[in-house]
XYZ file of C-alpha atoms in Angstrom:
197
model
C 94.355 87.657 113.495
C 95.138 91.343 113.082
C 95.185 93.679 116.024
C 94.348 97.420 115.873
C 94.565 98.992 112.409
C 95.543 95.747 110.738
C 98.498 95.399 113.091
C 99.475 91.739 113.344
C 101.200 90.001 116.246
C 104.624 88.529 115.493
C 106.261 86.264 118.067
C 110.049 86.283 118.381
C 111.977 83.521 120.112
C 115.701 84.247 120.119
C 118.882 84.299 122.157
C 122.622 84.271 121.739
C 123.833 80.913 123.110
C 126.076 81.032 126.160
C 129.550 79.526 125.980
C 129.216 77.819 129.369
C 125.972 76.083 128.449
C 125.345 73.267 125.994
C 128.198 73.015 123.420
C 125.861 71.663 120.724
C 124.286 75.130 120.408
C 127.596 77.018 120.455
C 129.119 74.861 117.701
C 126.647 76.022 115.048
C 125.734 79.474 116.422
C 126.521 82.407 114.139
C 126.452 85.298 116.608
C 126.741 87.998 113.935
C 123.877 86.412 111.978
C 121.742 86.202 115.159
C 122.271 89.913 115.842
C 121.717 90.860 112.196
C 118.510 88.813 112.014
C 117.055 90.317 115.217
C 117.917 93.858 114.078
C 116.459 93.237 110.588
C 113.300 91.639 112.007
C 112.741 94.531 114.397
C 113.404 97.121 111.669
C 110.929 95.485 109.282
C 108.202 94.545 111.770
C 107.988 97.405 114.246
C 106.646 100.202 112.082
C 103.673 98.047 110.992
C 103.085 95.192 113.409
C 103.508 94.207 117.051
C 106.534 92.242 118.236
C 106.146 90.026 121.324
C 109.068 88.248 122.965
C 110.303 86.833 126.259
C 112.952 89.376 127.125
C 116.205 87.480 126.815
C 119.004 89.814 128.006
C 121.001 89.213 124.804
C 118.062 90.301 122.601
C 116.205 93.112 124.410
C 119.048 95.680 124.000
C 119.142 94.983 120.233
C 115.415 95.662 119.930
C 115.719 98.879 121.931
C 118.638 99.971 119.721
C 116.422 99.624 116.620
C 113.573 101.539 118.279
C 115.939 104.409 119.027
C 117.413 104.345 115.520
C 113.978 104.352 113.880
C 113.037 107.196 116.206
C 109.484 105.919 116.345
C 107.188 106.243 119.290
C 106.006 102.683 118.921
C 105.718 101.416 122.470
C 102.309 99.961 121.568
C 104.062 97.855 118.919
C 106.070 95.991 121.550
C 105.191 93.626 124.381
C 107.991 92.151 126.428
C 107.415 89.205 128.781
C 109.668 88.461 131.743
C 109.430 86.060 134.637
C 109.925 87.641 138.054
C 112.166 84.635 138.744
C 114.952 86.470 136.861
C 114.225 89.927 138.304
C 117.744 90.488 139.596
C 119.176 89.777 136.113
C 116.855 92.026 134.084
C 118.843 94.147 131.602
C 118.653 97.892 132.144
C 116.982 98.220 128.737
C 113.823 96.679 130.227
C 113.125 100.033 131.893
C 112.840 101.663 128.472
C 109.785 99.611 127.474
C 106.294 100.494 128.662
C 104.577 97.198 127.829
C 106.299 94.693 130.089
C 104.320 91.755 131.412
C 105.935 90.343 134.550
C 104.810 86.809 135.282
C 104.805 85.171 138.701
C 107.467 82.960 140.181
C 106.221 79.354 140.254
C 108.405 77.136 142.468
C 111.629 76.913 140.414
C 113.326 78.242 137.251
C 111.748 75.682 134.885
C 108.196 76.088 136.203
C 108.498 79.889 136.213
C 109.717 79.900 132.599
C 106.979 77.519 131.501
C 104.344 79.718 133.164
C 105.734 82.813 131.393
C 105.757 81.033 128.016
C 102.149 79.886 128.389
C 101.062 83.442 129.263
C 102.998 84.927 126.350
C 101.626 82.462 123.796
C 98.055 82.456 125.154
C 97.630 86.244 125.496
C 97.772 86.921 121.738
C 96.613 85.500 118.443
C 99.814 85.307 116.387
C 100.222 85.636 112.620
C 103.843 84.449 112.672
C 106.555 82.970 114.894
C 110.232 83.690 114.173
C 112.980 81.541 115.734
C 116.537 82.893 115.727
C 119.656 81.276 117.212
C 118.977 80.263 120.791
C 119.251 77.171 122.956
C 116.749 74.719 124.425
C 114.359 77.569 125.296
C 113.919 78.400 121.604
C 113.182 74.743 120.889
C 110.619 74.602 123.720
C 108.950 77.797 122.516
C 108.785 76.405 118.968
C 106.958 73.265 120.164
C 104.516 75.334 122.230
C 103.971 77.875 119.447
C 103.079 75.383 116.718
C 100.692 73.616 119.084
C 98.925 76.817 120.182
C 99.026 78.609 116.801
C 98.844 75.898 114.125
C 97.778 78.325 111.363
C 100.551 80.863 111.952
C 103.524 81.260 109.625
C 106.635 79.714 111.223
C 110.177 80.707 110.251
C 113.116 78.999 111.975
C 116.057 81.026 110.649
C 118.488 78.112 110.227
C 121.282 80.379 108.938
C 121.629 81.773 112.487
C 122.576 78.280 113.703
C 122.072 76.986 117.253
C 118.472 76.204 118.328
C 116.908 77.596 115.132
C 119.100 75.307 112.996
C 118.195 72.286 115.160
C 114.494 73.083 114.767
C 114.885 73.423 110.993
C 116.926 70.225 110.659
C 114.925 68.014 113.046
C 111.330 69.259 113.265
C 110.446 71.740 110.543
C 108.754 70.119 107.542
C 108.186 73.107 105.249
C 111.799 73.213 103.975
C 112.907 76.494 102.386
C 116.476 77.143 101.190
C 116.170 80.843 102.002
C 115.971 79.992 105.700
C 119.297 78.159 105.434
C 121.338 80.260 103.019
C 119.872 83.755 102.815
C 121.620 86.288 105.062
C 119.763 89.230 103.476
C 117.418 89.267 106.444
C 115.727 92.596 105.643
C 114.411 91.300 102.308
C 113.596 87.892 103.815
C 111.406 89.418 106.545
C 109.941 92.007 104.164
C 108.775 89.170 101.884
C 107.285 86.879 104.527
C 106.093 89.332 107.203
C 104.960 92.351 105.213
C 104.216 91.277 101.638
C 102.688 87.877 102.368
C 100.950 87.778 105.746
């Protein structure tokens, strides 16, 4: 499971739900908690492991911000996936990452996203999958992740609301109160992603 030098691959599925999209995600979304969780995850994971995510424009700038703050030259600890379908919407922060995998456009938005997700989840052996906030894409990535990586640790961070809360409430069987009530994300990720995996 480990990559070079014991470096493990951690998958992140996250986004900040959009107001104009599905209201069921907005109603429970805790935007501050989503941002805090992504920043804490990146801070804990990046010095030791590799973080892989599909570059949602609400998340990529947060990850870059942590990289700058940590002042680490850790480009090899990051792999960002993007579908060329969204090329004209890529955030400027994309240009700051060396390891970007651009996947092909396949017919329409849905097919292009599905193709990107398969590539992202098939290219690595993952030790853990973390699900934060998000909308239907986070739910779809959860279903794909647990099917492709059944032995990996899975943490839907229900306290961030939105898609992660739906996953925890409706699909996740390994109930854990910390995922619902614990906003001390640094210690949460330290425990599960550094001390235990």
